[in-house]
Coordinates of C-alpha atoms in Angstrom, one line a residue:
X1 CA 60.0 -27.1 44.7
X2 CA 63.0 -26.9 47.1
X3 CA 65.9 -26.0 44.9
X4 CA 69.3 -28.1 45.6
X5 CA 71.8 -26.0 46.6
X6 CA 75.5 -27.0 45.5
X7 CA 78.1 -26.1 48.3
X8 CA 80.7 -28.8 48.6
X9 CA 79.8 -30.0 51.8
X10 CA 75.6 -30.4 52.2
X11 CA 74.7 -32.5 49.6
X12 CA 72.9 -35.3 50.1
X13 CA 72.0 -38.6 48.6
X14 CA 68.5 -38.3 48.2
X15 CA 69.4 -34.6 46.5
X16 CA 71.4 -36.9 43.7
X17 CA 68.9 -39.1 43.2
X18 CA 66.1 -36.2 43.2
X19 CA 68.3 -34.4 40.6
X20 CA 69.3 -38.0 38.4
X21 CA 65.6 -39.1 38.5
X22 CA 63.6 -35.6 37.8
X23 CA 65.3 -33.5 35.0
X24 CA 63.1 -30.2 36.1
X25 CA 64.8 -30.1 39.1
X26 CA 66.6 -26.3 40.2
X27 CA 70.0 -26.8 41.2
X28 CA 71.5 -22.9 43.1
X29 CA 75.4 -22.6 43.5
X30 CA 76.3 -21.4 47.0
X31 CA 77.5 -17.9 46.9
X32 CA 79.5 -18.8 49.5
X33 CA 81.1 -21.7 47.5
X34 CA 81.9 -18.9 44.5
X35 CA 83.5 -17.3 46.3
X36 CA 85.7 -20.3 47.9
X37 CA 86.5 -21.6 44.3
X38 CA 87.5 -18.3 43.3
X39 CA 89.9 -17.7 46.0
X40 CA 91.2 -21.4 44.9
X41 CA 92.1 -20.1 41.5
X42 CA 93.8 -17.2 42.8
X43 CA 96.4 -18.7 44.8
X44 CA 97.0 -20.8 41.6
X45 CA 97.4 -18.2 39.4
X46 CA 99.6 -16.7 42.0
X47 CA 101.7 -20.6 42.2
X48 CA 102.2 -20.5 38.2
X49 CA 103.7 -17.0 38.5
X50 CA 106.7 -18.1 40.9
X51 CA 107.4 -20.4 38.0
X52 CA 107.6 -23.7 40.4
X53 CA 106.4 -26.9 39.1
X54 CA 102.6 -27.7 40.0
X55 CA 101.8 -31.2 38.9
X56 CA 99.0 -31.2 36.2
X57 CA 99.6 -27.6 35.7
X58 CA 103.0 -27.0 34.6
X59 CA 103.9 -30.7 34.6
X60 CA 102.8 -33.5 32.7
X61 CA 100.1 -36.0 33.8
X62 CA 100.9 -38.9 35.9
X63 CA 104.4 -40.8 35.1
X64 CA 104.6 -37.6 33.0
X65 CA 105.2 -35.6 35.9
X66 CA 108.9 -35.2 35.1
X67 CA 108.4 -33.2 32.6
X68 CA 107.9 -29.4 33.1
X69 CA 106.4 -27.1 30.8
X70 CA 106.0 -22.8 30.4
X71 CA 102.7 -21.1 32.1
X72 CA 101.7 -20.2 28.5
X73 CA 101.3 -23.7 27.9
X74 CA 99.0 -24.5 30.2
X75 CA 95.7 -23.9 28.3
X76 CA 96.5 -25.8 25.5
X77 CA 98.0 -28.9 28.1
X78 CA 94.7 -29.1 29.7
X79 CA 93.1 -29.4 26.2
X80 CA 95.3 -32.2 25.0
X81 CA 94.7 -34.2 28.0
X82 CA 90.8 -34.5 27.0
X83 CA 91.3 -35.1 23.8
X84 CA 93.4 -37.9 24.3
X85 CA 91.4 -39.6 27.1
X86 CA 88.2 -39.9 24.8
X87 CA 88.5 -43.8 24.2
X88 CA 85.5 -45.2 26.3
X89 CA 84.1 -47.7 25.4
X90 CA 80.5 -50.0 25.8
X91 CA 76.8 -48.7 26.4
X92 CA 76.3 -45.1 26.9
X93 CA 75.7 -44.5 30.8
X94 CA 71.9 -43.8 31.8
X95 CA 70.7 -40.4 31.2
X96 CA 69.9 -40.7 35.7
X97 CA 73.3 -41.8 35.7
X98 CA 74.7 -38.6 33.4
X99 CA 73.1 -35.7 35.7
X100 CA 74.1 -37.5 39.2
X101 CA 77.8 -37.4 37.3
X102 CA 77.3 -33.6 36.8
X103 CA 76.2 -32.9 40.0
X104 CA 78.6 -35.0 41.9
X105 CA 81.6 -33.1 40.1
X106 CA 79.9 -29.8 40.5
X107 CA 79.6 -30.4 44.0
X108 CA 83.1 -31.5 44.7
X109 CA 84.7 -28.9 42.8
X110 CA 82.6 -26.5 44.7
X111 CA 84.3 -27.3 47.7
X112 CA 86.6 -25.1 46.4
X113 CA 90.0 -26.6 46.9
X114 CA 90.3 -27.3 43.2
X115 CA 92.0 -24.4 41.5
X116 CA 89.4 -24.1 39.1
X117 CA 87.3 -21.0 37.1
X118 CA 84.1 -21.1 39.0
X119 CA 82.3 -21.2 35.6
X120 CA 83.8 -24.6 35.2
X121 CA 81.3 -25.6 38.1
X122 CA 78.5 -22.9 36.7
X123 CA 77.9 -24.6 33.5
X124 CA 78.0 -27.7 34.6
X125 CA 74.9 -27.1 36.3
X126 CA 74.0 -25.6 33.2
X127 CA 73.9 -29.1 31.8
X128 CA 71.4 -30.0 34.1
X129 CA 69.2 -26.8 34.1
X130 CA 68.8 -27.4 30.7
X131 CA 68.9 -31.5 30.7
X132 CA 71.8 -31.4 28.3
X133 CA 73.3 -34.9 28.7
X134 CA 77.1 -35.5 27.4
X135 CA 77.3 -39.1 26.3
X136 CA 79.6 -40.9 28.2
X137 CA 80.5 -44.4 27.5
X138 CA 80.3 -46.9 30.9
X139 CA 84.0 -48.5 30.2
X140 CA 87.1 -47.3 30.2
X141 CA 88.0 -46.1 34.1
X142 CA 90.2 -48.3 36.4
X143 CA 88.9 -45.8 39.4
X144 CA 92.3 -43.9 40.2
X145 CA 93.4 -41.4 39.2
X146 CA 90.1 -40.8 39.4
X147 CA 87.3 -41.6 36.5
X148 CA 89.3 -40.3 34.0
X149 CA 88.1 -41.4 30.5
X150 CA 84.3 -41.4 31.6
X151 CA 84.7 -37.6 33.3
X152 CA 86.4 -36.4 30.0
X153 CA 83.0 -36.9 27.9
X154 CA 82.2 -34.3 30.5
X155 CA 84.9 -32.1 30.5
X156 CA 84.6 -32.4 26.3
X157 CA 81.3 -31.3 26.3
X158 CA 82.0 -28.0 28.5
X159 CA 84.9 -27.1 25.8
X160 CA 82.2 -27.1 22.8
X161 CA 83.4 -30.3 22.0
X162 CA 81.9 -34.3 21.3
X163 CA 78.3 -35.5 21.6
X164 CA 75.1 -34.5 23.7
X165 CA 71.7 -35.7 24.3
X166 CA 69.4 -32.7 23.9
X167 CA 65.6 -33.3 24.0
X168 CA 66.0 -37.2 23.1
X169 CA 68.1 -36.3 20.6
X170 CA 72.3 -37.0 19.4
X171 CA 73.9 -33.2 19.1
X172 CA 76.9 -31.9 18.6
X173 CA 77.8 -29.9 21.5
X174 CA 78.9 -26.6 20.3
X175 CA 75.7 -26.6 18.5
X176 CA 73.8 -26.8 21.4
X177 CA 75.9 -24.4 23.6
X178 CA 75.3 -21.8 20.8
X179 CA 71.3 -22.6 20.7
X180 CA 71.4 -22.2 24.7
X181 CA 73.3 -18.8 24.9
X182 CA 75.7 -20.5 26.5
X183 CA 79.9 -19.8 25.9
X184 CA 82.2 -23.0 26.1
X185 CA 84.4 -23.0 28.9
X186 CA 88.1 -21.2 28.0
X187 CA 90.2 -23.6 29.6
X188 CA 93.1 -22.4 31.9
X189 CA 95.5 -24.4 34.1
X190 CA 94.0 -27.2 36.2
X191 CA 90.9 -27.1 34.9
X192 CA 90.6 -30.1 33.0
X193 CA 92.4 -31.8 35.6
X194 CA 90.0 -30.9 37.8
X195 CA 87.1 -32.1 36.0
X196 CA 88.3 -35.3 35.3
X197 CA 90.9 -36.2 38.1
X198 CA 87.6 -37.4 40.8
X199 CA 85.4 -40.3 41.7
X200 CA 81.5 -38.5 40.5
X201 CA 81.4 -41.1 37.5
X202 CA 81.9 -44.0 40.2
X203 CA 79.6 -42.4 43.1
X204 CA 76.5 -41.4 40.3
X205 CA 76.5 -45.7 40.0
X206 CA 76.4 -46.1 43.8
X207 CA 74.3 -43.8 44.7
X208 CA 71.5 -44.7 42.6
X209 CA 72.2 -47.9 43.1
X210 CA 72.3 -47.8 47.1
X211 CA 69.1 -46.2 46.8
X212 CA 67.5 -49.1 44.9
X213 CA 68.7 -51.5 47.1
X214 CA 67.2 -49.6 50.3
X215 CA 63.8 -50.3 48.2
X216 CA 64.8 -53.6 47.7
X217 CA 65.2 -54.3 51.5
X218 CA 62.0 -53.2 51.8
X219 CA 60.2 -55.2 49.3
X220 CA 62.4 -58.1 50.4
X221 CA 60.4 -58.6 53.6
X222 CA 56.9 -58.1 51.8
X223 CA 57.5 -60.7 49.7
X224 CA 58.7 -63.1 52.4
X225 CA 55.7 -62.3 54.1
X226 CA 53.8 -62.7 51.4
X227 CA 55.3 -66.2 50.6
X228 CA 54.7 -67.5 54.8
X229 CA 51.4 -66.9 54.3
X230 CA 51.1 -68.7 50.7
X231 CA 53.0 -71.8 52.0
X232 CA 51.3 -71.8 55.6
X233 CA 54.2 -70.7 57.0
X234 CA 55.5 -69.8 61.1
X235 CA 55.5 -66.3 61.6
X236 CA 56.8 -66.8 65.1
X237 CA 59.9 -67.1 63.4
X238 CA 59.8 -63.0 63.5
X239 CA 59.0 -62.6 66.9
X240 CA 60.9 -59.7 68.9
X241 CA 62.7 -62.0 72.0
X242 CA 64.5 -63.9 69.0
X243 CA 66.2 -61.0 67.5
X244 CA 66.3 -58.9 70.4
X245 CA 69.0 -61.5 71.5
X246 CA 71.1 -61.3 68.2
X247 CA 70.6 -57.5 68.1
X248 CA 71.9 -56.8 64.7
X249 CA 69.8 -53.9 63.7
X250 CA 68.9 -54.7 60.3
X251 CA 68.0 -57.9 61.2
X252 CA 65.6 -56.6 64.1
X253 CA 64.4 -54.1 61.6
X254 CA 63.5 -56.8 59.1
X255 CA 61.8 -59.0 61.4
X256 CA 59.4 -56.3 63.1
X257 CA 58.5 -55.4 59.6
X258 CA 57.5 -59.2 59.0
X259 CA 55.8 -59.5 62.2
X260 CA 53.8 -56.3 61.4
X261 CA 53.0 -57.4 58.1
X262 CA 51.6 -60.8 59.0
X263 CA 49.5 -59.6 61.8
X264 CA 46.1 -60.9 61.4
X265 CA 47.2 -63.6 58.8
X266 CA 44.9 -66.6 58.9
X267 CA 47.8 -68.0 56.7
X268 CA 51.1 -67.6 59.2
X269 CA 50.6 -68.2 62.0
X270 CA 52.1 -67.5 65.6
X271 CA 53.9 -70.2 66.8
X272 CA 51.8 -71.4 69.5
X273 CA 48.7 -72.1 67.1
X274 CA 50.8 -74.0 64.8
X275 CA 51.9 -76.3 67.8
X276 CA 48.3 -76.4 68.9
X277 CA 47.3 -77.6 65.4
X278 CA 49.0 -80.8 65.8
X279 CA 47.5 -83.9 67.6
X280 CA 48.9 -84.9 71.0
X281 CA 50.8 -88.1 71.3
X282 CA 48.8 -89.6 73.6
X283 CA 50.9 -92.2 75.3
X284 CA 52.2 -92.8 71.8
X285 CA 56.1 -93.1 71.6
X286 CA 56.1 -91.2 68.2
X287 CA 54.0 -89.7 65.9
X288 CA 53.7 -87.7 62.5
X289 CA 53.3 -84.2 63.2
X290 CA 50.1 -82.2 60.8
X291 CA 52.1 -79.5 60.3
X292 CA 55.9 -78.6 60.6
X293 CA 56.6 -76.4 63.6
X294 CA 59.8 -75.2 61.8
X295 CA 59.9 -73.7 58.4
X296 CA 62.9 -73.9 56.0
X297 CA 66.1 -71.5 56.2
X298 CA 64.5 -69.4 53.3
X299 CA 61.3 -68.2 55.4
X300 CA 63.0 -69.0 59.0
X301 CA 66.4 -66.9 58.2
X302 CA 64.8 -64.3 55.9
X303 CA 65.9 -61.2 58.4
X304 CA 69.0 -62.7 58.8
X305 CA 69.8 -62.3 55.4
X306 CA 68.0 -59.4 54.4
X307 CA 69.1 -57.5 57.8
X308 CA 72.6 -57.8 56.1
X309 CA 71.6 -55.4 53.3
X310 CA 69.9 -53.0 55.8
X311 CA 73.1 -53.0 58.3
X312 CA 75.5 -52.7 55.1
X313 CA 73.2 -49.6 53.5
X314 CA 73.7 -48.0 56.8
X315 CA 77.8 -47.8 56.4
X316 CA 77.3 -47.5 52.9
X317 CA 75.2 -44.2 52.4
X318 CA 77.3 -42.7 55.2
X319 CA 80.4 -43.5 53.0
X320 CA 78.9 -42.4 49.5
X321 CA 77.4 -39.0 51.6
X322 CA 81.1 -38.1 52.3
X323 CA 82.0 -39.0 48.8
X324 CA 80.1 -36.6 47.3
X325 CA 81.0 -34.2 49.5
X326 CA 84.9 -34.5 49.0
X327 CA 87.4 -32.6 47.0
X328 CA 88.8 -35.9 44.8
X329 CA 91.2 -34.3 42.5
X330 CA 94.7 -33.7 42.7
X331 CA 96.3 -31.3 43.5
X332 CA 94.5 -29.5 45.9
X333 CA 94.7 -25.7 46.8
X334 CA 94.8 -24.9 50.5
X335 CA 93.5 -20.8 50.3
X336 CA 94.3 -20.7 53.8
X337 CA 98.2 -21.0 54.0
X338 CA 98.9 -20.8 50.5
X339 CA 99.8 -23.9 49.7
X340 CA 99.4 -26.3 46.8
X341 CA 99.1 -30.2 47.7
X342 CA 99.9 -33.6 46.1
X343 CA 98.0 -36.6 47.0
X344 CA 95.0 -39.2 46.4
X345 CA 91.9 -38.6 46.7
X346 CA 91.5 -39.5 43.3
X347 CA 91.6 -43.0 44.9
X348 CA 87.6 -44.6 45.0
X349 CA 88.5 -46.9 47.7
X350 CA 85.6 -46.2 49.8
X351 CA 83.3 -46.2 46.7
X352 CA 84.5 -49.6 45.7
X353 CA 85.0 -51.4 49.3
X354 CA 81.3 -50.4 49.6
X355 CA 80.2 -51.4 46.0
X356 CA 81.5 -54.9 46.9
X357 CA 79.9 -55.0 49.8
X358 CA 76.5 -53.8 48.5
X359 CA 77.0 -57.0 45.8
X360 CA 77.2 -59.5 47.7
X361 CA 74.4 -58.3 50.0
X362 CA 72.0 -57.5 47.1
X363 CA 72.9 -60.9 45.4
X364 CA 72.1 -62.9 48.3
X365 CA 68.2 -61.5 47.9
X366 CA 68.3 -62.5 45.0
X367 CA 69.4 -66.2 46.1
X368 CA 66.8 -65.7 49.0
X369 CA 63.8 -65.2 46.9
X370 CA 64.9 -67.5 44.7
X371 CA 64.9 -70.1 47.0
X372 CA 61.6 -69.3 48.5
X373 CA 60.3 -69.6 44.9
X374 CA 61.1 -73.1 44.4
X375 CA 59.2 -74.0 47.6
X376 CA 56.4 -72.4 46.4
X377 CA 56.3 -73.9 42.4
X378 CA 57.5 -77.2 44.2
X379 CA 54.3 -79.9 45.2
X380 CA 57.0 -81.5 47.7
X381 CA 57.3 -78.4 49.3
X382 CA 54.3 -76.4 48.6
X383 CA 51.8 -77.5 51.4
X384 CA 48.9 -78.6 49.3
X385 CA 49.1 -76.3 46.6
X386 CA 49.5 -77.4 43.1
X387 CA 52.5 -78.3 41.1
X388 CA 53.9 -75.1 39.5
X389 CA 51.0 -73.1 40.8
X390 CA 48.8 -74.4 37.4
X391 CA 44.9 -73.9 37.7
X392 CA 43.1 -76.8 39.6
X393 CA 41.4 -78.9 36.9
X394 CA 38.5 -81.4 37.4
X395 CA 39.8 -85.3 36.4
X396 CA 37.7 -85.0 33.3
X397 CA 38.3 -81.5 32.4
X398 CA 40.6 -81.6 28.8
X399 CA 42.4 -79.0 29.7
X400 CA 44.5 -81.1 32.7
X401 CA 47.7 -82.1 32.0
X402 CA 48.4 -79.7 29.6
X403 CA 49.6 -76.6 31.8
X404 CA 52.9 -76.0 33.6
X405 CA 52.5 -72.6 35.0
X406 CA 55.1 -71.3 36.6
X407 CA 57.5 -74.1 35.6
X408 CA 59.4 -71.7 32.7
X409 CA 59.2 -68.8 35.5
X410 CA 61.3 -70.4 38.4
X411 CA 63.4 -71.8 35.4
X412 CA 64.1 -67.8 34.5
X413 CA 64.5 -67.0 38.2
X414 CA 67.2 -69.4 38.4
X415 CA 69.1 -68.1 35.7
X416 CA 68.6 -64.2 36.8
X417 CA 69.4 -65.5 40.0
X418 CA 73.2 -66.9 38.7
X419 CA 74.1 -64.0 37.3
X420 CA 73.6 -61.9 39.9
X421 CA 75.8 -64.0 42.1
X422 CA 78.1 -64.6 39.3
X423 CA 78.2 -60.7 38.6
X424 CA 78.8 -60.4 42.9
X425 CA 82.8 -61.2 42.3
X426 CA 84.5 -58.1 44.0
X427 CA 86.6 -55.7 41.6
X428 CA 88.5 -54.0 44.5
X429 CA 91.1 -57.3 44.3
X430 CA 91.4 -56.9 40.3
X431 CA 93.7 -53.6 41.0
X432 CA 95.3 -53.0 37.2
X433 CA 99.3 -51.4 37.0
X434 CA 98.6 -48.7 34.6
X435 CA 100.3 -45.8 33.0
X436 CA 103.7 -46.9 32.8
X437 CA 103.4 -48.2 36.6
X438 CA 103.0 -44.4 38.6
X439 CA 99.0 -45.9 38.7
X440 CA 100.1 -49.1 40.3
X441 CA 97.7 -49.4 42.6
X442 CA 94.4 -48.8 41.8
X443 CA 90.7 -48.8 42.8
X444 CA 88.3 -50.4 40.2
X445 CA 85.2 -48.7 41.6
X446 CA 83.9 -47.4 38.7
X447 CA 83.4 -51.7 37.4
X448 CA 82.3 -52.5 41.1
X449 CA 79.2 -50.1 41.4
X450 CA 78.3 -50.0 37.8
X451 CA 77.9 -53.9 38.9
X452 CA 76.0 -53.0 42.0
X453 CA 73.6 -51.5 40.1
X454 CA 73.2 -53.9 37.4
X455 CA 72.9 -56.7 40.4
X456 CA 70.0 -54.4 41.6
X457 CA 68.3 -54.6 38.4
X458 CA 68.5 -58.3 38.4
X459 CA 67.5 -58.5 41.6
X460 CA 64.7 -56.3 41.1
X461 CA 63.6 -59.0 38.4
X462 CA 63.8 -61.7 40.6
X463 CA 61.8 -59.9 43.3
X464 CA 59.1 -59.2 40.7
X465 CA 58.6 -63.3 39.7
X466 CA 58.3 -63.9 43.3
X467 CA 55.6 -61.5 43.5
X468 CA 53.7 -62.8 40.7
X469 CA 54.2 -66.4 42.4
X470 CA 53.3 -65.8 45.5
X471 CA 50.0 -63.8 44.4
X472 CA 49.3 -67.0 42.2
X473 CA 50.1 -69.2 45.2
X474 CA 47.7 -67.2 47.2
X475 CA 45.0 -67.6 45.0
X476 CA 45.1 -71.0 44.8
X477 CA 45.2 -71.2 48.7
X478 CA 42.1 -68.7 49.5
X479 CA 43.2 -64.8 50.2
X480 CA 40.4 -63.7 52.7
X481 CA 42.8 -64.8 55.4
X482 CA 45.4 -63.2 54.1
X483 CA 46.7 -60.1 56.5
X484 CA 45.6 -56.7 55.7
X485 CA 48.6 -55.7 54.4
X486 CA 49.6 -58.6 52.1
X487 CA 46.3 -58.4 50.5
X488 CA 46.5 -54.7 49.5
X489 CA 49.6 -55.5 48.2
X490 CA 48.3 -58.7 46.1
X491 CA 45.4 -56.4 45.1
X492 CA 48.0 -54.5 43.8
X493 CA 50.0 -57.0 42.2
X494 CA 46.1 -58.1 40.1
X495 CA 45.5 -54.6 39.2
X496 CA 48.3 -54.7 36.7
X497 CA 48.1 -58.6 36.4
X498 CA 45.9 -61.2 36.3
X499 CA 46.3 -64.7 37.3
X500 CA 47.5 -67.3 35.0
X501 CA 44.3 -69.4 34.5
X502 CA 46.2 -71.4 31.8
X503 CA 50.1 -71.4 30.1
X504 CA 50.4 -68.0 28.0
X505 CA 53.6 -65.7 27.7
X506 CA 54.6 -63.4 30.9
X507 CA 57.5 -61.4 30.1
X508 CA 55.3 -58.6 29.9
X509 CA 53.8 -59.4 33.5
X510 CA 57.4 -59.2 34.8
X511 CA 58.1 -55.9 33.1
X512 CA 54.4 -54.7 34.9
X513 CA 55.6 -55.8 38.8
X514 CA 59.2 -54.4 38.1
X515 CA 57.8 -51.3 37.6
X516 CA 55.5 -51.2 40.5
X517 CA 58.9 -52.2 42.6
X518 CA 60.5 -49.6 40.8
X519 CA 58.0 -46.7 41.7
X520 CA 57.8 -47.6 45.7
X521 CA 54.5 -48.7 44.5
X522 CA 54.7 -52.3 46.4
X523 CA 56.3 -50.3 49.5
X524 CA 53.5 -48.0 49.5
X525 CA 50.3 -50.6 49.1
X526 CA 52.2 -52.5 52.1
X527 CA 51.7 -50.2 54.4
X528 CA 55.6 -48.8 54.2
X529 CA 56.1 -45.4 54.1
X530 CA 60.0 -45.0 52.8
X531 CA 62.5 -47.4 51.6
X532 CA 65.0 -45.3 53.3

């Protein structure tokens, strides 16, 4: 197993998520990074002696910073400020979510630019080594000056201090420190500051939940393909000359995908054969058409939409790549020339302009499928196939009349559906004056991607009842012509469910597909090697 190596400036996203998502992971700190954060610390030791004021060292914190205070101080004013930030609220963040937090922070302090002990950053990824999770409550951060209540829970847990989760369970954390071997952190100047002044509470959201929507884009397309075929769809609709001459390149992406994956459909078909399926008019001056040439918006201008999350993921993970490889505390420590710096990087502006983004485009999948649901649970629209997708049931058979199928299903969708888009409202334009107006502009990112992600999680949902419609739809339509791919992944879909031959409870089918979206499973039975 590759270890990660923490460096301030190589880490990458998939490294967070490899870390968030396997606990077992190694995670090295640079040598050459040790040695950067320890040259860091010098020149601020060297600072305090001249006696001038260093804000956040030998001032107070923010509209505080008018008031200066003696060297010997400094400890103790870097243990006050955790203590007195400790007033999260809400759910406890993920455990996936915790150990991208820690190695975020590890990583940007490891830049070395901080002023910090470089034990602060060793123990840290102590925490992780040893999958000892501080418990750190989601609420509670406006995004600047930085994540500052949910980053102390951190910063407490380093001192000896608050709550851990250690081998599933609630600990006190001096307790554990002491089982571990390992010494609390001595706190001198700057570095609580530094653990909590920074955007890694905001970024562990975005990154995990950019990396879910990549999977999302993927499975996106396979379900779109899945539905063409189940409602005798066009797949010329994908072909290359149409997007090549609107060359967004998400949108080209999404429609090769959808061309590859319908390729020996019986179901979709090219455009041509659905023209040639329709009788001529013969010296007729009109005439009813057999089948529609044209398919709605939600099958005809499904890489339109969907190529919007691909193009937005691109600028995204570039953005959240040089997130986590910023220094995003304040101030900042310049080894170089000696000198100590003021500013913002604190500020998650990046992290919530790209959250907001990542909403809307994630939501509007949701509303995609969604749509393409109702077509396919709605006899007006469905081509032949039977109201809500019930069994077919001979005239005299007793059981007729009494099913509904998918009825309670698109009825669920709908409602997943709304609050995805309802949750899509951007948090970047609710900036909050705080802290007696010195934090009067501020960024909200940590409520923006902690909303991405839940709007991927919904989304996810939504995706999953499509799948479980469409693979009902197709039953009841014939699979043999189904493509190649689309039938591996509908074999899929039966392994773990089976289809609804009359009206019984599927909550539990739901939670089955999700997970199979979740684990790349869907991607992988398509024929689709990465969702990245």
């Amino acid at each position: 197993m590759t270890p990660v190596v923490v460096d301030g400036n190589s880490l990458s996203l998939a490294d967070v998520v490899s870390v968030a998502r396997d606990s077992a992971k190694e995670v090295l700190f640079s040598e050459t990074a040790q040695k950067a954060v320890d040259e860091s610390r010098e020149l601020k030791l060297r600072l305090i002696a001249t006696g001038q004021p260093i804000y956040g060292v030998t001032t107070g914190f923010g509209d505080s910073v008018t008031t200066q205070i003696a060297p010997a101080k400094a400890a103790q004013l870097q243990r006050n400020m955790i203590r007195y930030h400790l007033n999260g609220t809400g759910p406890l963040a993920p455990d996936e979510v915790v150990r991208a937090t820690l190695l975020i922070r590890a990583n940007c302090l490891a830049r070395g630019n901080s002023g910090i002990q470089p034990a602060v950053v060793e123990r840290l990824l102590d925490l992780l080594r040893h999958d000892v999770l501080p418990q750190i409550p989601e609420r509670g951060s406006v995004g600047a000056s930085g994540d500052l209540v949910p980053l102390c829970y951190v910063a407490s847990a380093l001192i000896g201090e608050g709550q851990l989760t250690f081998r599933g369970r609630t600990h006190e954390a001096g307790e554990v420190l002491a089982q571990l071997g390992l010494q609390p952190v001595a706190l001198e100047a700057k570095d609580g500051l530094g653990l909590i002044n920074g955007t890694s509470f905001s970024a562990a959201f975005a990154v995990l939940a950019a990396h879910d929507a990549h999977q999302l884009a993927v499975t996106a397309d396979i379900c779109t393909a899945l539905a063409s075929e189940a409602l005798l769809g066009n797949r010329g609709h994908y072909a290359a000359f149409i997007h090549e001459q609107r060359p967004h390149r998400g949108q080209r992406d999404s429609a090769a995908l959808l061309t590859e994956l319908l390729d020996g459909s019986g179901l979709s078909l090219p455009h041509n054969q659905v023209v040639d399926l329709n009788d001529p008019l013969e010296g007729r001056g009109h005439g009813k058409l057999r089948r529609s040439i044209q398919d709605r918006y939600s099958l005809r201008c499904a890489p339109h939409v969907n190529g919007v999350l691909r193009d937005t993921l691109e600028w995204v993970d570039r953005w959240l790549e040089t997130e986590i490889n910023a220094s995003t505390d304040n101030p900042l420590f310049d080894a170089g020339t000696d000198d100590v710096h003021s500013g913002g990087n604190f500020y998650a502006g990046h992290v919530v302009q790209a959250m907001d983004s990542l909403k809307v485009a994630v939501a509007n999948i949701a509303d995609l499928l969604d749509r393409q649901l109702e077509l396919l649970v709605d006899e007006k629209f469905n081509n032949g196939l039977t109201p809500n997708l019930i069994p077919r049931f001979e005239d005299d058979n007793w059981e007729g009349g009494l099913h509904h199928g998918f009825k309670g299903m698109q009825l669920a969708c709908s409602a997943i559906t709304a609050e995805a888009l309802k949750t899509s409202n951007p948090a970047s334009v609710f900036s909050r004056s705080t802290e007696a107006h010195n934090q009067d502009k501020v960024s909200m990112a940590p409520i923006a991607a902690r909303d991405a992600r839940n709007i991927v999680g919904l989304t996810r949902e939504v995706t999953a009842i499509h799948l479980l419609a469409a693979c009902q739809a197709l039953d009841l339509r014939g699979t043999d012509e189904m493509s190649p791919r689309t039938r591996a992944v509908h074999e899929l879909v039966r392994s773990a469910v089976p289809f609804v031959d009359s009206d019984r409870r599927m909550d539990q089918d739901i939670a089955a597909v999700v997970e199979l979206i979740r684990t790349g499973a869907v991607a992988e039975a398509a024929g689709v090697t990465s969702a990245n």
